[in-house]
Amino acid sequence: MNRTPKIMEQLLDEEIDEQEFVDIIDDIYKQDCYIYAIIPDWEEDLLNQLSDDFVVIQKIKFPLIQIFPRTIGLLGYVKDRKKQYVYEFYLRSSTIDFFIFSELDISQHLNQISKKNLDLGELFKALKVPHITVGPDGQWLTIVEY
């Protein structure tokens, strides 16, 4: 059976504050929220903030030519039950290209991400897993349901 995704966009206020953003995510994901990301190693302050909560699956060299000097990305996830990190990722949506919110644990599939296939979104589509991405410049959320 081929399930077609239902895609919705939710516009965000230009000056949305942390509580408003957390409330939106909390409305969609009542319990757990997983944040799957490839965090560049130069995002040291974010990595320090996440400390032991960010589970690193693997390190990936970024092959992207627009990133200089070459950098390493840490592929992993955070189980953010209290939604304490969602706003921090939202704020970094212009500097971290690869992160997705979901209520489902797909961590066992993250090993499918590689230097040649960095797109987390494609993995979620292939697995038909509901998820949320942040649009360009943080202007909206794209909510994908199956």
mmCIF file of N, CA and C in Angstrom:
data_model
loop_
_atom_site.group_PDB
_atom_site.id
_atom_site.type_symbol
_atom_site.label_atom_id
_atom_site.label_comp_id
_atom_site.label_asym_id
_atom_site.label_seq_id
_atom_site.Cartn_x
_atom_site.Cartn_y
_atom_site.Cartn_z
ATOM 1 N N MET A 1 0.841 -1.183 0.000
ATOM 2 C CA MET A 1 0.000 0.000 0.000
ATOM 3 C C MET A 1 0.884 1.245 0.000
ATOM 4 N N ASN A 2 0.677 2.121 -0.944
ATOM 5 C CA ASN A 2 1.468 3.326 -1.080
ATOM 6 C C ASN A 2 0.776 4.479 -0.370
ATOM 7 N N ARG A 3 1.371 4.928 0.714
ATOM 8 C CA ARG A 3 0.782 6.039 1.460
ATOM 9 C C ARG A 3 1.352 7.352 0.955
ATOM 10 N N THR A 4 0.464 8.252 0.596
ATOM 11 C CA THR A 4 0.860 9.575 0.139
ATOM 12 C C THR A 4 0.980 10.488 1.348
ATOM 13 N N PRO A 5 2.052 11.262 1.413
ATOM 14 C CA PRO A 5 2.204 12.148 2.574
ATOM 15 C C PRO A 5 1.212 13.303 2.535
ATOM 16 N N LYS A 6 0.799 13.698 3.714
ATOM 17 C CA LYS A 6 -0.024 14.890 3.873
ATOM 18 C C LYS A 6 0.943 15.962 4.373
ATOM 19 N N ILE A 7 1.099 17.025 3.587
ATOM 20 C CA ILE A 7 2.076 18.066 3.910
ATOM 21 C C ILE A 7 1.337 19.359 4.225
ATOM 22 N N MET A 8 1.647 19.903 5.397
ATOM 23 C CA MET A 8 1.050 21.165 5.828
ATOM 24 C C MET A 8 2.163 22.132 6.189
ATOM 25 N N GLU A 9 1.898 23.407 5.986
ATOM 26 C CA GLU A 9 2.852 24.421 6.402
ATOM 27 C C GLU A 9 2.218 25.291 7.466
ATOM 28 N N GLN A 10 2.991 25.588 8.479
ATOM 29 C CA GLN A 10 2.530 26.480 9.536
ATOM 30 C C GLN A 10 3.462 27.681 9.559
ATOM 31 N N LEU A 11 2.900 28.835 9.205
ATOM 32 C CA LEU A 11 3.692 30.064 9.210
ATOM 33 C C LEU A 11 4.069 30.413 10.643
ATOM 34 N N LEU A 12 5.246 30.982 10.789
ATOM 35 C CA LEU A 12 5.726 31.382 12.104
ATOM 36 C C LEU A 12 5.859 32.894 12.157
ATOM 37 N N ASP A 13 5.555 33.437 13.302
ATOM 38 C CA ASP A 13 5.737 34.855 13.543
ATOM 39 C C ASP A 13 7.199 35.219 13.345
ATOM 40 N N GLU A 14 7.456 36.383 12.766
ATOM 41 C CA GLU A 14 8.837 36.789 12.535
ATOM 42 C C GLU A 14 9.643 36.837 13.826
ATOM 43 N N GLU A 15 9.013 37.222 14.890
ATOM 44 C CA GLU A 15 9.720 37.344 16.169
ATOM 45 C C GLU A 15 9.148 36.362 17.188
ATOM 46 N N ILE A 16 9.013 35.126 16.789
ATOM 47 C CA ILE A 16 8.468 34.107 17.672
ATOM 48 C C ILE A 16 9.432 33.876 18.838
ATOM 49 N N ASP A 17 8.889 33.825 20.037
ATOM 50 C CA ASP A 17 9.762 33.590 21.186
ATOM 51 C C ASP A 17 9.781 32.105 21.533
ATOM 52 N N GLU A 18 10.617 31.753 22.475
ATOM 53 C CA GLU A 18 10.835 30.351 22.802
ATOM 54 C C GLU A 18 9.548 29.658 23.242
ATOM 55 N N GLN A 19 8.779 30.287 24.127
ATOM 56 C CA GLN A 19 7.584 29.630 24.639
ATOM 57 C C GLN A 19 6.556 29.392 23.537
ATOM 58 N N GLU A 20 6.397 30.353 22.641
ATOM 59 C CA GLU A 20 5.463 30.183 21.524
ATOM 60 C C GLU A 20 5.885 29.020 20.629
ATOM 61 N N PHE A 21 7.184 28.946 20.344
ATOM 62 C CA PHE A 21 7.674 27.873 19.487
ATOM 63 C C PHE A 21 7.504 26.512 20.160
ATOM 64 N N VAL A 22 7.872 26.439 21.420
ATOM 65 C CA VAL A 22 7.733 25.186 22.165
ATOM 66 C C VAL A 22 6.265 24.772 22.220
ATOM 67 N N ASP A 23 5.363 25.728 22.402
ATOM 68 C CA ASP A 23 3.924 25.417 22.435
ATOM 69 C C ASP A 23 3.456 24.809 21.109
ATOM 70 N N ILE A 24 3.963 25.330 19.991
ATOM 71 C CA ILE A 24 3.586 24.791 18.675
ATOM 72 C C ILE A 24 4.047 23.340 18.554
ATOM 73 N N ILE A 25 5.303 23.078 18.905
ATOM 74 C CA ILE A 25 5.831 21.715 18.822
ATOM 75 C C ILE A 25 5.104 20.810 19.803
ATOM 76 N N ASP A 26 4.817 21.324 20.984
ATOM 77 C CA ASP A 26 4.107 20.546 22.008
ATOM 78 C C ASP A 26 2.685 20.206 21.560
ATOM 79 N N ASP A 27 2.081 21.094 20.783
ATOM 80 C CA ASP A 27 0.747 20.839 20.239
ATOM 81 C C ASP A 27 0.771 19.662 19.258
ATOM 82 N N ILE A 28 1.842 19.562 18.508
ATOM 83 C CA ILE A 28 1.960 18.513 17.500
ATOM 84 C C ILE A 28 2.438 17.210 18.124
ATOM 85 N N TYR A 29 3.470 17.306 18.971
ATOM 86 C CA TYR A 29 4.042 16.137 19.636
ATOM 87 C C TYR A 29 3.773 16.241 21.134
ATOM 88 N N LYS A 30 2.714 15.610 21.556
ATOM 89 C CA LYS A 30 2.276 15.701 22.955
ATOM 90 C C LYS A 30 3.274 15.101 23.936
ATOM 91 N N GLN A 31 3.999 14.070 23.515
ATOM 92 C CA GLN A 31 4.932 13.420 24.441
ATOM 93 C C GLN A 31 6.359 13.636 23.970
ATOM 94 N N ASP A 32 6.959 12.613 23.436
ATOM 95 C CA ASP A 32 8.363 12.704 23.047
ATOM 96 C C ASP A 32 8.541 13.492 21.756
ATOM 97 N N CYS A 33 9.694 14.141 21.671
ATOM 98 C CA CYS A 33 10.113 14.779 20.438
ATOM 99 C C CYS A 33 11.578 14.418 20.251
ATOM 100 N N TYR A 34 11.854 13.749 19.151
ATOM 101 C CA TYR A 34 13.234 13.434 18.802
ATOM 102 C C TYR A 34 13.719 14.504 17.845
ATOM 103 N N ILE A 35 14.952 14.927 18.053
ATOM 104 C CA ILE A 35 15.585 15.859 17.131
ATOM 105 C C ILE A 35 16.751 15.105 16.494
ATOM 106 N N TYR A 36 16.645 14.871 15.193
ATOM 107 C CA TYR A 36 17.691 14.197 14.440
ATOM 108 C C TYR A 36 18.482 15.279 13.720
ATOM 109 N N ALA A 37 19.815 15.210 13.815
ATOM 110 C CA ALA A 37 20.603 16.296 13.249
ATOM 111 C C ALA A 37 21.997 15.835 12.841
ATOM 112 N N ILE A 38 22.550 16.600 11.920
ATOM 113 C CA ILE A 38 23.976 16.528 11.631
ATOM 114 C C ILE A 38 24.515 17.888 12.054
ATOM 115 N N ILE A 39 25.195 17.903 13.175
ATOM 116 C CA ILE A 39 25.682 19.150 13.757
ATOM 117 C C ILE A 39 27.157 19.335 13.370
ATOM 118 N N PRO A 40 27.466 20.434 12.690
ATOM 119 C CA PRO A 40 28.874 20.694 12.353
ATOM 120 C C PRO A 40 29.712 20.818 13.620
ATOM 121 N N ASP A 41 30.936 20.326 13.568
ATOM 122 C CA ASP A 41 31.775 20.350 14.764
ATOM 123 C C ASP A 41 32.106 21.763 15.237
ATOM 124 N N TRP A 42 31.969 22.767 14.373
ATOM 125 C CA TRP A 42 32.225 24.139 14.797
ATOM 126 C C TRP A 42 31.088 24.723 15.632
ATOM 127 N N GLU A 43 29.983 24.002 15.756
ATOM 128 C CA GLU A 43 28.870 24.426 16.626
ATOM 129 C C GLU A 43 29.147 23.943 18.057
ATOM 130 N N GLU A 44 30.324 24.294 18.569
ATOM 131 C CA GLU A 44 30.768 23.807 19.873
ATOM 132 C C GLU A 44 29.820 24.188 21.003
ATOM 133 N N ASP A 45 29.309 25.416 20.971
ATOM 134 C CA ASP A 45 28.426 25.834 22.065
ATOM 135 C C ASP A 45 27.133 25.015 22.090
ATOM 136 N N LEU A 46 26.589 24.685 20.926
ATOM 137 C CA LEU A 46 25.392 23.839 20.891
ATOM 138 C C LEU A 46 25.727 22.432 21.388
ATOM 139 N N LEU A 47 26.840 21.893 20.930
ATOM 140 C CA LEU A 47 27.237 20.554 21.375
ATOM 141 C C LEU A 47 27.469 20.521 22.883
ATOM 142 N N ASN A 48 28.053 21.584 23.424
ATOM 143 C CA ASN A 48 28.237 21.654 24.875
ATOM 144 C C ASN A 48 26.902 21.762 25.600
ATOM 145 N N GLN A 49 25.986 22.529 25.035
ATOM 146 C CA GLN A 49 24.662 22.680 25.645
ATOM 147 C C GLN A 49 23.911 21.345 25.654
ATOM 148 N N LEU A 50 24.039 20.592 24.565
ATOM 149 C CA LEU A 50 23.362 19.299 24.471
ATOM 150 C C LEU A 50 24.053 18.256 25.340
ATOM 151 N N SER A 51 25.316 18.448 25.588
ATOM 152 C CA SER A 51 26.193 17.577 26.386
ATOM 153 C C SER A 51 25.859 16.099 26.210
ATOM 154 N N ASP A 52 25.438 15.451 27.265
ATOM 155 C CA ASP A 52 25.197 14.009 27.230
ATOM 156 C C ASP A 52 23.865 13.621 26.589
ATOM 157 N N ASP A 53 23.008 14.602 26.291
ATOM 158 C CA ASP A 53 21.696 14.291 25.711
ATOM 159 C C ASP A 53 21.761 13.966 24.218
ATOM 160 N N PHE A 54 22.816 14.435 23.538
ATOM 161 C CA PHE A 54 22.953 14.184 22.107
ATOM 162 C C PHE A 54 23.701 12.868 21.913
ATOM 163 N N VAL A 55 23.028 11.907 21.302
ATOM 164 C CA VAL A 55 23.616 10.592 21.051
ATOM 165 C C VAL A 55 24.239 10.617 19.658
ATOM 166 N N VAL A 56 25.557 10.504 19.593
ATOM 167 C CA VAL A 56 26.269 10.530 18.318
ATOM 168 C C VAL A 56 26.263 9.128 17.714
ATOM 169 N N ILE A 57 25.769 9.027 16.499
ATOM 170 C CA ILE A 57 25.736 7.758 15.771
ATOM 171 C C ILE A 57 27.016 7.589 14.951
ATOM 172 N N GLN A 58 27.404 8.668 14.266
ATOM 173 C CA GLN A 58 28.632 8.619 13.476
ATOM 174 C C GLN A 58 29.101 10.027 13.146
ATOM 175 N N LYS A 59 30.363 10.113 12.747
ATOM 176 C CA LYS A 59 30.932 11.372 12.275
ATOM 177 C C LYS A 59 30.999 11.297 10.759
ATOM 178 N N ILE A 60 30.613 12.408 10.115
ATOM 179 C CA ILE A 60 30.581 12.452 8.656
ATOM 180 C C ILE A 60 31.358 13.676 8.190
ATOM 181 N N LYS A 61 32.273 13.477 7.239
ATOM 182 C CA LYS A 61 32.952 14.613 6.626
ATOM 183 C C LYS A 61 31.974 15.284 5.682
ATOM 184 N N PHE A 62 31.828 16.596 5.848
ATOM 185 C CA PHE A 62 30.971 17.336 4.932
ATOM 186 C C PHE A 62 31.689 17.518 3.605
ATOM 187 N N PRO A 63 31.092 17.022 2.534
ATOM 188 C CA PRO A 63 31.712 17.181 1.216
ATOM 189 C C PRO A 63 31.273 18.463 0.527
ATOM 190 N N LEU A 64 30.469 19.265 1.198
ATOM 191 C CA LEU A 64 29.870 20.418 0.542
ATOM 192 C C LEU A 64 30.920 21.480 0.234
ATOM 193 N N ILE A 65 30.922 21.980 -0.996
ATOM 194 C CA ILE A 65 31.945 22.945 -1.386
ATOM 195 C C ILE A 65 31.727 24.314 -0.748
ATOM 196 N N GLN A 66 30.518 24.644 -0.338
ATOM 197 C CA GLN A 66 30.299 25.957 0.248
ATOM 198 C C GLN A 66 30.798 26.037 1.692
ATOM 199 N N ILE A 67 31.166 24.931 2.269
ATOM 200 C CA ILE A 67 31.684 24.942 3.640
ATOM 201 C C ILE A 67 33.209 24.898 3.574
ATOM 202 N N PHE A 68 33.839 25.971 4.059
ATOM 203 C CA PHE A 68 35.293 26.002 4.111
ATOM 204 C C PHE A 68 35.696 26.565 5.448
ATOM 205 N N PRO A 69 36.615 26.028 6.155
ATOM 206 C CA PRO A 69 37.331 24.822 5.779
ATOM 207 C C PRO A 69 36.432 23.600 5.905
ATOM 208 N N ARG A 70 36.887 22.497 5.343
ATOM 209 C CA ARG A 70 36.133 21.251 5.453
ATOM 210 C C ARG A 70 35.847 20.978 6.920
ATOM 211 N N THR A 71 34.738 20.379 7.187
ATOM 212 C CA THR A 71 34.347 20.173 8.574
ATOM 213 C C THR A 71 33.779 18.779 8.751
ATOM 214 N N ILE A 72 33.633 18.403 9.979
ATOM 215 C CA ILE A 72 33.036 17.124 10.347
ATOM 216 C C ILE A 72 31.647 17.412 10.909
ATOM 217 N N GLY A 73 30.693 16.591 10.543
ATOM 218 C CA GLY A 73 29.361 16.694 11.106
ATOM 219 C C GLY A 73 29.110 15.509 12.033
ATOM 220 N N LEU A 74 28.499 15.790 13.159
ATOM 221 C CA LEU A 74 28.152 14.725 14.092
ATOM 222 C C LEU A 74 26.693 14.360 13.864
ATOM 223 N N LEU A 75 26.463 13.171 13.346
ATOM 224 C CA LEU A 75 25.115 12.671 13.084
ATOM 225 C C LEU A 75 24.608 11.998 14.350
ATOM 226 N N GLY A 76 23.433 12.420 14.784
ATOM 227 C CA GLY A 76 22.867 11.813 15.979
ATOM 228 C C GLY A 76 21.486 12.342 16.269
ATOM 229 N N TYR A 77 21.083 12.175 17.515
ATOM 230 C CA TYR A 77 19.737 12.598 17.894
ATOM 231 C C TYR A 77 19.675 12.926 19.381
ATOM 232 N N VAL A 78 18.613 13.660 19.714
ATOM 233 C CA VAL A 78 18.291 13.987 21.095
ATOM 234 C C VAL A 78 16.850 13.555 21.328
ATOM 235 N N LYS A 79 16.604 12.837 22.400
ATOM 236 C CA LYS A 79 15.229 12.560 22.810
ATOM 237 C C LYS A 79 14.861 13.707 23.746
ATOM 238 N N ASP A 80 14.042 14.610 23.237
ATOM 239 C CA ASP A 80 13.750 15.873 23.925
ATOM 240 C C ASP A 80 12.333 15.856 24.492
ATOM 241 N N ARG A 81 12.136 15.047 25.497
ATOM 242 C CA ARG A 81 10.812 14.887 26.098
ATOM 243 C C ARG A 81 10.260 16.217 26.618
ATOM 244 N N LYS A 82 11.113 17.033 27.223
ATOM 245 C CA LYS A 82 10.679 18.316 27.802
ATOM 246 C C LYS A 82 10.693 19.446 26.778
ATOM 247 N N LYS A 83 11.140 19.144 25.582
ATOM 248 C CA LYS A 83 11.230 20.113 24.486
ATOM 249 C C LYS A 83 12.092 21.315 24.879
ATOM 250 N N GLN A 84 13.183 21.019 25.556
ATOM 251 C CA GLN A 84 14.082 22.074 26.004
ATOM 252 C C GLN A 84 15.088 22.503 24.930
ATOM 253 N N TYR A 85 15.239 21.695 23.880
ATOM 254 C CA TYR A 85 16.219 22.015 22.839
ATOM 255 C C TYR A 85 15.592 22.428 21.508
ATOM 256 N N VAL A 86 14.293 22.276 21.344
ATOM 257 C CA VAL A 86 13.673 22.534 20.037
ATOM 258 C C VAL A 86 13.886 23.972 19.572
ATOM 259 N N TYR A 87 13.780 24.920 20.482
ATOM 260 C CA TYR A 87 13.940 26.323 20.095
ATOM 261 C C TYR A 87 15.385 26.616 19.703
ATOM 262 N N GLU A 88 16.334 26.024 20.399
ATOM 263 C CA GLU A 88 17.748 26.215 20.081
ATOM 264 C C GLU A 88 18.044 25.742 18.660
ATOM 265 N N PHE A 89 17.468 24.618 18.265
ATOM 266 C CA PHE A 89 17.652 24.145 16.894
ATOM 267 C C PHE A 89 16.949 25.074 15.909
ATOM 268 N N TYR A 90 15.758 25.525 16.267
ATOM 269 C CA TYR A 90 15.043 26.464 15.401
ATOM 270 C C TYR A 90 15.891 27.714 15.148
ATOM 271 N N LEU A 91 16.494 28.249 16.197
ATOM 272 C CA LEU A 91 17.318 29.449 16.056
ATOM 273 C C LEU A 91 18.513 29.213 15.129
ATOM 274 N N ARG A 92 18.981 27.985 15.060
ATOM 275 C CA ARG A 92 20.155 27.660 14.243
ATOM 276 C C ARG A 92 19.773 27.109 12.869
ATOM 277 N N SER A 93 18.506 27.245 12.493
ATOM 278 C CA SER A 93 18.066 26.659 11.222
ATOM 279 C C SER A 93 18.771 27.276 10.013
ATOM 280 N N SER A 94 19.342 28.449 10.164
ATOM 281 C CA SER A 94 20.062 29.038 9.028
ATOM 282 C C SER A 94 21.513 28.556 8.958
ATOM 283 N N THR A 95 22.024 27.958 10.032
ATOM 284 C CA THR A 95 23.418 27.491 10.022
ATOM 285 C C THR A 95 23.549 25.968 10.078
ATOM 286 N N ILE A 96 22.503 25.292 10.506
ATOM 287 C CA ILE A 96 22.502 23.828 10.510
ATOM 288 C C ILE A 96 21.476 23.372 9.481
ATOM 289 N N ASP A 97 21.972 22.815 8.386
ATOM 290 C CA ASP A 97 21.094 22.437 7.277
ATOM 291 C C ASP A 97 20.324 21.144 7.521
ATOM 292 N N PHE A 98 20.851 20.287 8.361
ATOM 293 C CA PHE A 98 20.297 18.952 8.464
ATOM 294 C C PHE A 98 19.780 18.671 9.866
ATOM 295 N N PHE A 99 18.497 18.988 10.114
ATOM 296 C CA PHE A 99 17.842 18.545 11.343
ATOM 297 C C PHE A 99 16.346 18.414 11.113
ATOM 298 N N ILE A 100 15.759 17.485 11.850
ATOM 299 C CA ILE A 100 14.342 17.154 11.703
ATOM 300 C C ILE A 100 13.780 16.836 13.077
ATOM 301 N N PHE A 101 12.539 17.262 13.308
ATOM 302 C CA PHE A 101 11.808 16.888 14.515
ATOM 303 C C PHE A 101 10.878 15.730 14.176
ATOM 304 N N SER A 102 10.732 14.783 15.093
ATOM 305 C CA SER A 102 9.792 13.681 14.920
ATOM 306 C C SER A 102 9.407 13.139 16.285
ATOM 307 N N GLU A 103 8.254 12.485 16.342
ATOM 308 C CA GLU A 103 7.866 11.863 17.606
ATOM 309 C C GLU A 103 8.272 10.394 17.660
ATOM 310 N N LEU A 104 8.832 9.890 16.558
ATOM 311 C CA LEU A 104 9.194 8.478 16.487
ATOM 312 C C LEU A 104 10.704 8.278 16.561
ATOM 313 N N ASP A 105 11.100 7.197 17.176
ATOM 314 C CA ASP A 105 12.508 6.830 17.292
ATOM 315 C C ASP A 105 12.925 6.030 16.065
ATOM 316 N N ILE A 106 13.719 6.649 15.208
ATOM 317 C CA ILE A 106 14.242 5.933 14.031
ATOM 318 C C ILE A 106 15.767 5.839 14.106
ATOM 319 N N SER A 107 16.305 5.948 15.292
ATOM 320 C CA SER A 107 17.759 5.990 15.466
ATOM 321 C C SER A 107 18.463 4.785 14.846
ATOM 322 N N GLN A 108 17.811 3.636 14.828
ATOM 323 C CA GLN A 108 18.440 2.436 14.257
ATOM 324 C C GLN A 108 18.629 2.561 12.746
ATOM 325 N N HIS A 109 17.980 3.538 12.108
ATOM 326 C CA HIS A 109 18.104 3.726 10.660
ATOM 327 C C HIS A 109 19.115 4.812 10.288
ATOM 328 N N LEU A 110 19.639 5.519 11.275
ATOM 329 C CA LEU A 110 20.532 6.637 10.977
ATOM 330 C C LEU A 110 21.831 6.202 10.301
ATOM 331 N N ASN A 111 22.189 4.939 10.438
ATOM 332 C CA ASN A 111 23.416 4.469 9.781
ATOM 333 C C ASN A 111 23.276 4.474 8.249
ATOM 334 N N GLN A 112 22.071 4.727 7.728
ATOM 335 C CA GLN A 112 21.870 4.833 6.288
ATOM 336 C C GLN A 112 22.342 6.184 5.739
ATOM 337 N N ILE A 113 22.557 7.139 6.646
ATOM 338 C CA ILE A 113 23.053 8.454 6.247
ATOM 339 C C ILE A 113 24.560 8.343 6.023
ATOM 340 N N SER A 114 25.025 8.922 4.922
ATOM 341 C CA SER A 114 26.453 8.859 4.605
ATOM 342 C C SER A 114 26.882 10.166 3.955
ATOM 343 N N LYS A 115 28.169 10.263 3.703
ATOM 344 C CA LYS A 115 28.730 11.438 3.025
ATOM 345 C C LYS A 115 28.046 11.669 1.677
ATOM 346 N N LYS A 116 27.694 10.584 1.008
ATOM 347 C CA LYS A 116 27.064 10.698 -0.310
ATOM 348 C C LYS A 116 25.564 10.954 -0.219
ATOM 349 N N ASN A 117 24.960 10.666 0.922
ATOM 350 C CA ASN A 117 23.524 10.856 1.107
ATOM 351 C C ASN A 117 23.279 11.489 2.471
ATOM 352 N N LEU A 118 23.455 12.816 2.543
ATOM 353 C CA LEU A 118 23.327 13.542 3.802
ATOM 354 C C LEU A 118 21.890 13.920 4.146
ATOM 355 N N ASP A 119 20.954 13.745 3.246
ATOM 356 C CA ASP A 119 19.608 14.282 3.421
ATOM 357 C C ASP A 119 18.770 13.455 4.392
ATOM 358 N N LEU A 120 18.614 13.969 5.597
ATOM 359 C CA LEU A 120 17.758 13.306 6.589
ATOM 360 C C LEU A 120 16.315 13.233 6.099
ATOM 361 N N GLY A 121 15.872 14.260 5.400
ATOM 362 C CA GLY A 121 14.503 14.285 4.890
ATOM 363 C C GLY A 121 14.195 13.116 3.984
ATOM 364 N N GLU A 122 15.148 12.756 3.147
ATOM 365 C CA GLU A 122 14.957 11.611 2.250
ATOM 366 C C GLU A 122 14.815 10.309 3.031
ATOM 367 N N LEU A 123 15.559 10.178 4.107
ATOM 368 C CA LEU A 123 15.442 8.990 4.956
ATOM 369 C C LEU A 123 14.043 8.908 5.563
ATOM 370 N N PHE A 124 13.540 10.022 6.064
ATOM 371 C CA PHE A 124 12.202 10.034 6.656
ATOM 372 C C PHE A 124 11.132 9.737 5.611
ATOM 373 N N LYS A 125 11.307 10.252 4.396
ATOM 374 C CA LYS A 125 10.356 9.963 3.314
ATOM 375 C C LYS A 125 10.381 8.486 2.953
ATOM 376 N N ALA A 126 11.570 7.924 2.834
ATOM 377 C CA ALA A 126 11.696 6.513 2.466
ATOM 378 C C ALA A 126 11.059 5.605 3.517
ATOM 379 N N LEU A 127 11.198 5.984 4.784
ATOM 380 C CA LEU A 127 10.618 5.190 5.871
ATOM 381 C C LEU A 127 9.159 5.543 6.151
ATOM 382 N N LYS A 128 8.675 6.607 5.483
ATOM 383 C CA LYS A 128 7.306 7.103 5.684
ATOM 384 C C LYS A 128 7.044 7.416 7.166
ATOM 385 N N VAL A 129 7.959 8.203 7.722
ATOM 386 C CA VAL A 129 7.879 8.598 9.125
ATOM 387 C C VAL A 129 7.435 10.059 9.200
ATOM 388 N N PRO A 130 6.376 10.349 9.957
ATOM 389 C CA PRO A 130 5.947 11.739 10.131
ATOM 390 C C PRO A 130 7.079 12.571 10.745
ATOM 391 N N HIS A 131 7.194 13.827 10.277
ATOM 392 C CA HIS A 131 8.267 14.672 10.764
ATOM 393 C C HIS A 131 7.970 16.142 10.495
ATOM 394 N N ILE A 132 8.820 16.990 11.069
ATOM 395 C CA ILE A 132 8.704 18.435 10.891
ATOM 396 C C ILE A 132 10.066 18.977 10.493
ATOM 397 N N THR A 133 10.075 19.843 9.492
ATOM 398 C CA THR A 133 11.283 20.573 9.129
ATOM 399 C C THR A 133 11.001 22.068 9.239
ATOM 400 N N VAL A 134 12.061 22.848 9.328
ATOM 401 C CA VAL A 134 11.936 24.303 9.401
ATOM 402 C C VAL A 134 12.244 24.858 8.020
ATOM 403 N N GLY A 135 11.364 25.734 7.533
ATOM 404 C CA GLY A 135 11.552 26.330 6.217
ATOM 405 C C GLY A 135 12.685 27.339 6.194
ATOM 406 N N PRO A 136 13.024 27.801 5.003
ATOM 407 C CA PRO A 136 14.112 28.777 4.860
ATOM 408 C C PRO A 136 13.897 29.999 5.752
ATOM 409 N N ASP A 137 14.971 30.450 6.334
ATOM 410 C CA ASP A 137 14.962 31.625 7.215
ATOM 411 C C ASP A 137 14.011 31.479 8.393
ATOM 412 N N GLY A 138 13.628 30.250 8.732
ATOM 413 C CA GLY A 138 12.781 30.025 9.902
ATOM 414 C C GLY A 138 11.390 30.614 9.777
ATOM 415 N N GLN A 139 10.894 30.779 8.557
ATOM 416 C CA GLN A 139 9.622 31.435 8.335
ATOM 417 C C GLN A 139 8.418 30.518 8.546
ATOM 418 N N TRP A 140 8.617 29.226 8.442
ATOM 419 C CA TRP A 140 7.499 28.299 8.614
ATOM 420 C C TRP A 140 8.009 26.924 8.999
ATOM 421 N N LEU A 141 7.073 26.098 9.439
ATOM 422 C CA LEU A 141 7.331 24.690 9.692
ATOM 423 C C LEU A 141 6.637 23.907 8.584
ATOM 424 N N THR A 142 7.299 22.888 8.077
ATOM 425 C CA THR A 142 6.668 21.958 7.144
ATOM 426 C C THR A 142 6.397 20.692 7.922
ATOM 427 N N ILE A 143 5.132 20.340 8.050
ATOM 428 C CA ILE A 143 4.689 19.188 8.829
ATOM 429 C C ILE A 143 4.274 18.093 7.857
ATOM 430 N N VAL A 144 4.948 16.962 7.919
ATOM 431 C CA VAL A 144 4.679 15.852 7.003
ATOM 432 C C VAL A 144 4.092 14.705 7.815
ATOM 433 N N GLU A 145 2.904 14.267 7.412
ATOM 434 C CA GLU A 145 2.232 13.143 8.071
ATOM 435 C C GLU A 145 1.962 12.044 7.043
ATOM 436 N N TYR A 146 1.927 10.799 7.519
ATOM 437 C CA TYR A 146 1.613 9.668 6.654
ATOM 438 C C TYR A 146 0.423 8.926 7.219
#
